[in-house]
Amino acid sequence: MKIFRLILFIAHLVLLFLLIGVLLNAYVPPKIFPWFNLLSLGFPVLIIGYILLTFFWIFSWKKRAFAFMFLGLFFLNPVKRWVNYSVDKKETANLKVITFNMMGGKLGYDKIKEYIDQQNPDLVFLQENSYHNFQFKNLSGDNNLPVIAFYSKYKIRNRKNLFENLNDEDVTAQCEVVDLEIKGKIYRVINAHLGSFGFVKSTVKLNGESKEDEQKVKDIVKKLIPTFKMHQEQVAIIRKSIDESPYPVILAGDFNSVPNSYEYYHLGKGLNDAFFEVGKGSGTSFHDYKYPLRIDFIFTSPSIKPVTYKVDRSVKLSDHFPVISTFKLD
């Protein structure tokens, strides 16, 4: 029994150090050490293992349980970025936002249009739009980029392709900055689609054949690491636009990265994550794999107060669920 507990104790310490590695994404960029960003993908598994072992020590009446419980408090906010239970806000919302990766409209452009019209949003951020021009009710927008599109009820004062001079070969990376006039005040909205990893389900599904599965894992890592490094460049460009903005910012889109990743920490710096503030339940927005992946986000400047946040799992119009959030503007 002592040997068994020793093995569990060592395993618990390993999980602790791996979880600390996830937190280091706030400080260590992928071009220096990409493996911390890789750990962010495994955060749900790591934290579940950590919690189960902590309960084991509690039920075993071991003093070390208190140490692991205390250290576990450092991961409370990282957990809330995946699964959250917020109290209802009393503010009355006056802005409704939808961000949605359409998967190229493969499940039907008409259904997507009907859904968005029913929601009656004020702002719509679309990704993987494939140059499709929608004619939404009460919304207008010019679709001049192949991957992203933005529609609004409000007057567009200025718009710019932020990745126009991006020096990489990833054509899936797109970002547009739009300055909007809303009720006499200017806001800067940023619609982002960070570079895709290019996975399809067959490339990540393990089938129990050791050699074949091992090769699949190697191939996955070979795609992940270079994409993390390209994301670092994309994040820097978006971050500069946020930092230099004279207006309050709404940043939304498909980041192709998860909470507690380098991308999450650096894009969200100084902004509020709407899910973290008002979300309830799981934030998982990509549902094509049987694994919790929250990769669609809405961030706002502190002056833009989140009121509600919803991942709409009632519809399957893509391999992503639509993300809908409401806000109170001053």
Coordinates of C-alpha atoms in Angstrom, one line a residue:
M1 CA 0.0 0.0 0.0
K2 CA 2.9 2.4 0.8
I3 CA 4.4 1.8 -2.7
F4 CA 1.0 2.5 -4.3
R5 CA 0.6 5.7 -2.3
L6 CA 4.1 6.8 -3.2
I7 CA 3.3 6.3 -6.9
L8 CA 0.1 8.3 -6.5
F9 CA 2.1 11.0 -4.7
I10 CA 4.6 11.3 -7.5
A11 CA 1.8 11.3 -10.1
H12 CA 0.2 14.1 -8.1
L13 CA 3.4 16.2 -8.1
V14 CA 3.8 15.6 -11.8
L15 CA 0.3 16.9 -12.5
L16 CA 1.0 19.9 -10.3
F17 CA 4.1 20.8 -12.3
L18 CA 2.3 20.3 -15.6
L19 CA -0.6 22.6 -14.4
I20 CA 2.0 25.2 -13.4
G21 CA 3.4 24.9 -16.9
V22 CA 0.0 25.8 -18.3
L23 CA 0.0 29.0 -16.2
L24 CA 3.4 29.9 -17.6
N25 CA 1.7 30.6 -21.0
A26 CA 1.1 34.0 -19.6
Y27 CA 4.8 34.7 -19.7
V28 CA 6.6 32.3 -22.1
P29 CA 5.9 32.7 -25.9
P30 CA 5.7 29.6 -28.1
K31 CA 8.8 30.7 -30.1
I32 CA 10.8 30.2 -26.9
F33 CA 9.1 27.1 -25.5
P34 CA 5.9 25.9 -27.3
W35 CA 5.3 22.9 -25.0
F36 CA 3.6 25.0 -22.3
N37 CA 1.0 26.0 -25.0
L38 CA 0.6 22.3 -25.8
L39 CA -0.2 21.6 -22.2
S40 CA -3.1 24.1 -22.3
L41 CA -4.9 21.7 -24.6
G42 CA -4.7 19.0 -22.0
F43 CA -5.8 21.3 -19.1
P44 CA -9.2 19.6 -18.6
V45 CA -7.6 16.2 -18.2
L46 CA -4.8 17.4 -16.0
I47 CA -7.1 19.3 -13.6
I48 CA -9.6 16.4 -13.3
G49 CA -6.7 14.1 -12.4
Y50 CA -5.4 16.6 -9.9
I51 CA -8.8 16.9 -8.2
L52 CA -9.4 13.2 -8.1
L53 CA -6.0 12.6 -6.4
T54 CA -6.7 15.4 -4.0
F55 CA -9.9 13.7 -2.9
F56 CA -8.0 10.4 -2.6
W57 CA -5.7 12.1 0.0
I58 CA -8.7 13.6 1.8
F59 CA -10.4 10.3 2.1
S60 CA -7.1 8.7 3.2
W61 CA -6.8 11.2 6.0
K62 CA -3.4 12.4 4.8
K63 CA -2.0 15.8 5.8
R64 CA -0.7 16.3 2.3
A65 CA -4.3 16.7 1.2
F66 CA -4.3 20.2 2.7
A67 CA -1.2 21.2 0.8
F68 CA -2.7 20.0 -2.5
M69 CA -6.0 21.7 -1.7
F70 CA -4.2 25.0 -1.0
L71 CA -2.2 24.8 -4.2
G72 CA -5.3 23.9 -6.1
L73 CA -6.7 27.3 -5.4
F74 CA -4.2 28.8 -7.9
F75 CA -6.2 26.9 -10.6
L76 CA -9.6 28.2 -9.7
N77 CA -9.7 30.9 -12.3
P78 CA -8.1 28.7 -15.1
V79 CA -11.0 26.2 -14.4
K80 CA -13.6 29.0 -14.6
R81 CA -12.3 29.8 -18.1
W82 CA -13.5 26.3 -19.2
V83 CA -16.5 25.7 -16.8
N84 CA -18.2 28.6 -15.0
Y85 CA -21.2 29.3 -12.9
S86 CA -21.9 33.0 -12.6
V87 CA -24.8 34.8 -10.9
D88 CA -27.3 36.6 -13.1
K89 CA -26.5 40.3 -13.7
K90 CA -29.1 42.9 -12.9
E91 CA -28.0 45.3 -15.7
T92 CA -30.2 45.7 -18.7
A93 CA -28.4 44.8 -21.9
N94 CA -28.4 47.1 -24.9
L95 CA -26.0 45.3 -27.3
K96 CA -26.3 41.7 -28.6
V97 CA -23.3 40.0 -30.2
I98 CA -23.0 36.7 -32.1
T99 CA -19.7 35.1 -33.1
F100 CA -19.9 32.0 -35.2
N101 CA -17.6 29.8 -37.3
M102 CA -19.7 28.7 -40.1
M103 CA -17.5 25.8 -41.4
G104 CA -17.8 27.3 -44.9
G105 CA -21.6 27.1 -44.8
K106 CA -21.4 23.3 -45.5
L107 CA -24.6 22.7 -43.6
G108 CA -26.6 25.4 -45.3
Y109 CA -26.2 29.1 -45.8
D110 CA -30.0 29.6 -45.7
K111 CA -30.3 27.9 -42.3
I112 CA -27.5 30.1 -40.9
K113 CA -29.2 33.3 -42.3
E114 CA -32.6 32.2 -40.8
Y115 CA -31.0 31.5 -37.4
I116 CA -29.2 34.8 -37.2
D117 CA -32.2 36.7 -38.3
Q118 CA -34.2 35.0 -35.5
Q119 CA -31.6 36.1 -33.0
N120 CA -31.8 39.7 -34.1
P121 CA -28.3 40.6 -33.0
D122 CA -26.6 44.1 -33.2
L123 CA -23.2 42.7 -34.3
V124 CA -22.3 39.5 -36.1
F125 CA -18.8 38.1 -36.3
L126 CA -18.5 35.3 -38.8
Q127 CA -15.5 33.0 -39.5
E128 CA -14.9 30.5 -42.4
N129 CA -17.5 32.5 -44.3
S130 CA -16.0 31.6 -47.8
Y131 CA -16.8 34.9 -49.4
H132 CA -20.6 34.4 -48.9
N133 CA -22.6 37.6 -48.9
F134 CA -25.6 37.5 -46.5
Q135 CA -28.6 39.7 -46.7
F136 CA -29.6 39.8 -43.0
K137 CA -32.6 41.7 -41.7
N138 CA -31.5 45.0 -40.1
L139 CA -27.8 44.3 -40.7
S140 CA -25.3 45.5 -43.2
G141 CA -21.7 44.7 -44.1
D142 CA -19.3 44.2 -46.9
N143 CA -17.8 40.8 -47.3
N144 CA -14.4 41.4 -49.0
L145 CA -12.3 38.8 -47.2
P146 CA -12.3 35.0 -47.8
V147 CA -12.4 33.8 -44.3
I148 CA -14.2 36.4 -42.1
A149 CA -17.2 38.7 -42.4
F150 CA -18.7 41.3 -40.1
Y151 CA -22.3 42.6 -40.1
S152 CA -23.7 45.4 -37.9
K153 CA -26.8 47.5 -37.3
Y154 CA -24.6 50.5 -36.7
K155 CA -22.7 52.8 -39.0
I156 CA -19.2 51.6 -40.0
R157 CA -16.8 54.5 -39.9
N158 CA -13.6 52.7 -40.9
R159 CA -12.4 49.1 -41.5
K160 CA -9.0 47.6 -42.1
N161 CA -7.6 44.2 -42.9
L162 CA -5.2 43.7 -40.0
F163 CA -3.3 40.7 -41.5
E164 CA -2.8 42.3 -44.9
N165 CA 1.0 42.3 -44.5
L166 CA 1.3 39.2 -42.4
N167 CA 4.4 37.4 -43.3
D168 CA 3.4 33.8 -43.2
E169 CA 1.8 31.3 -45.5
D170 CA -1.3 30.6 -43.4
V171 CA -4.2 31.7 -45.6
T172 CA -6.7 30.7 -42.9
A173 CA -5.4 33.5 -40.6
Q174 CA -7.6 36.6 -41.1
C175 CA -8.4 39.6 -38.9
E176 CA -10.4 42.8 -39.5
V177 CA -10.6 45.9 -37.4
V178 CA -13.9 47.9 -37.8
D179 CA -14.6 51.3 -36.1
L180 CA -18.3 51.6 -35.4
E181 CA -20.5 54.5 -34.3
I182 CA -22.9 53.3 -31.7
K183 CA -25.3 55.9 -30.2
G184 CA -22.9 58.7 -30.9
K185 CA -19.8 56.9 -29.5
I186 CA -17.1 55.1 -31.4
Y187 CA -16.2 51.5 -30.7
R188 CA -13.4 49.4 -32.2
V189 CA -14.5 45.8 -33.0
I190 CA -12.0 43.1 -34.1
N191 CA -13.1 40.0 -35.9
A192 CA -10.3 37.4 -35.7
H193 CA -9.7 34.0 -37.1
L194 CA -6.2 32.8 -36.0
G195 CA -4.5 30.2 -38.2
S196 CA -6.1 26.7 -38.3
F197 CA -4.2 23.6 -37.5
G198 CA -5.6 21.8 -40.6
F199 CA -6.9 18.7 -38.7
V200 CA -9.7 16.5 -39.8
K201 CA -11.3 14.0 -37.5
S202 CA -9.6 11.0 -39.1
T203 CA -6.1 12.5 -38.4
V204 CA -6.7 12.9 -34.6
K205 CA -8.8 9.8 -33.9
L206 CA -6.8 7.0 -32.4
N207 CA -7.8 3.4 -33.3
G208 CA -5.9 1.3 -30.8
E209 CA -3.1 0.3 -33.2
S210 CA 0.0 1.3 -31.3
K211 CA 2.3 2.1 -34.2
E212 CA -0.3 3.9 -36.2
D213 CA -1.5 5.8 -33.1
E214 CA 2.0 6.8 -32.3
Q215 CA 2.6 8.2 -35.7
K216 CA -0.7 10.1 -35.5
V217 CA 0.4 11.7 -32.3
K218 CA 3.7 12.7 -33.8
D219 CA 1.9 14.2 -36.8
I220 CA -0.4 16.1 -34.6
V221 CA 2.5 17.6 -32.6
K222 CA 4.3 18.5 -35.8
K223 CA 1.3 20.6 -36.9
L224 CA 0.6 22.1 -33.4
I225 CA 4.1 23.5 -32.7
P226 CA 4.6 25.5 -35.9
T227 CA 1.0 26.8 -35.7
F228 CA 1.6 28.0 -32.1
K229 CA 4.6 29.9 -33.4
M230 CA 2.6 31.5 -36.2
H231 CA -0.1 32.4 -33.7
Q232 CA 2.4 34.4 -31.7
E233 CA 3.0 36.7 -34.7
Q234 CA -0.8 37.0 -35.3
V235 CA -1.4 37.8 -31.6
A236 CA 1.3 40.5 -31.6
I237 CA -0.5 42.3 -34.5
I238 CA -3.9 42.1 -32.9
R239 CA -2.5 43.1 -29.5
K240 CA -0.9 46.2 -31.1
S241 CA -4.3 47.3 -32.5
I242 CA -5.9 46.8 -29.1
D243 CA -3.2 48.7 -27.2
E244 CA -3.3 51.6 -29.7
S245 CA -7.0 51.9 -29.9
P246 CA -8.4 55.2 -28.8
Y247 CA -11.8 53.5 -28.4
P248 CA -13.4 50.8 -26.3
V249 CA -12.7 47.4 -27.9
I250 CA -14.8 44.3 -28.7
L251 CA -12.6 41.4 -29.8
A252 CA -14.4 38.2 -31.0
G253 CA -13.9 35.2 -33.2
D254 CA -12.3 31.8 -33.5
F255 CA -8.9 31.9 -31.9
N256 CA -8.1 28.2 -32.7
S257 CA -6.7 28.1 -29.1
V258 CA -8.1 27.3 -25.8
P259 CA -8.3 29.1 -22.4
N260 CA -5.1 29.4 -20.5
S261 CA -3.1 29.3 -23.7
Y262 CA -0.5 31.9 -24.8
E263 CA -3.1 33.3 -27.3
Y264 CA -5.8 33.5 -24.6
Y265 CA -3.6 35.3 -22.0
H266 CA -2.1 37.8 -24.4
L267 CA -5.2 38.7 -26.5
G268 CA -7.3 39.0 -23.3
K269 CA -4.9 41.1 -21.4
G270 CA -6.7 44.2 -20.1
L271 CA -10.0 42.9 -21.5
N272 CA -12.9 41.0 -20.0
D273 CA -13.7 37.5 -21.1
A274 CA -17.5 37.5 -21.4
F275 CA -17.7 33.8 -20.5
F276 CA -15.5 34.2 -17.4
E277 CA -17.7 37.2 -16.3
V278 CA -21.2 35.9 -16.9
G279 CA -21.0 32.4 -18.4
K280 CA -22.7 29.3 -17.0
G281 CA -21.8 25.7 -17.5
S282 CA -19.3 24.6 -20.1
G283 CA -17.8 27.1 -22.5
T284 CA -17.1 24.4 -25.1
S285 CA -17.9 25.8 -28.6
F286 CA -16.2 23.3 -31.0
H287 CA -18.1 20.0 -30.9
D288 CA -16.7 17.9 -33.7
Y289 CA -14.4 16.0 -31.4
K290 CA -15.4 14.2 -28.2
Y291 CA -13.2 16.5 -26.1
P292 CA -14.0 19.9 -24.5
L293 CA -12.6 22.6 -26.8
R294 CA -13.5 26.2 -26.2
I295 CA -11.9 28.2 -29.0
D296 CA -14.5 30.8 -29.8
F297 CA -14.3 33.9 -27.6
I298 CA -15.7 37.4 -26.9
F299 CA -13.5 39.9 -25.1
T300 CA -14.4 43.5 -24.3
S301 CA -12.9 46.6 -22.7
P302 CA -13.9 47.0 -19.0
S303 CA -16.4 49.8 -20.0
I304 CA -18.5 47.3 -22.0
K305 CA -20.2 45.3 -19.3
P306 CA -21.2 41.6 -20.1
V307 CA -24.7 40.7 -19.1
T308 CA -25.3 37.3 -20.5
Y309 CA -23.3 34.6 -22.4
K310 CA -24.6 31.5 -24.1
V311 CA -23.1 28.8 -26.3
D312 CA -26.2 27.8 -28.3
R313 CA -26.2 24.0 -28.4
S314 CA -29.7 23.9 -29.7
V315 CA -28.6 24.1 -33.3
K316 CA -26.0 22.3 -35.3
L317 CA -25.2 24.5 -38.3
S318 CA -21.4 23.9 -38.2
D319 CA -18.8 22.0 -36.3
H320 CA -18.9 25.1 -33.9
F321 CA -21.8 26.2 -31.8
P322 CA -22.9 29.9 -32.1
V323 CA -21.7 32.0 -29.2
I324 CA -24.2 34.7 -28.2
S325 CA -23.5 37.4 -25.6
T326 CA -25.2 40.6 -24.5
F327 CA -23.7 43.7 -23.1
K328 CA -24.5 47.0 -21.4
L329 CA -22.9 50.1 -23.1
D330 CA -22.5 53.2 -21.0

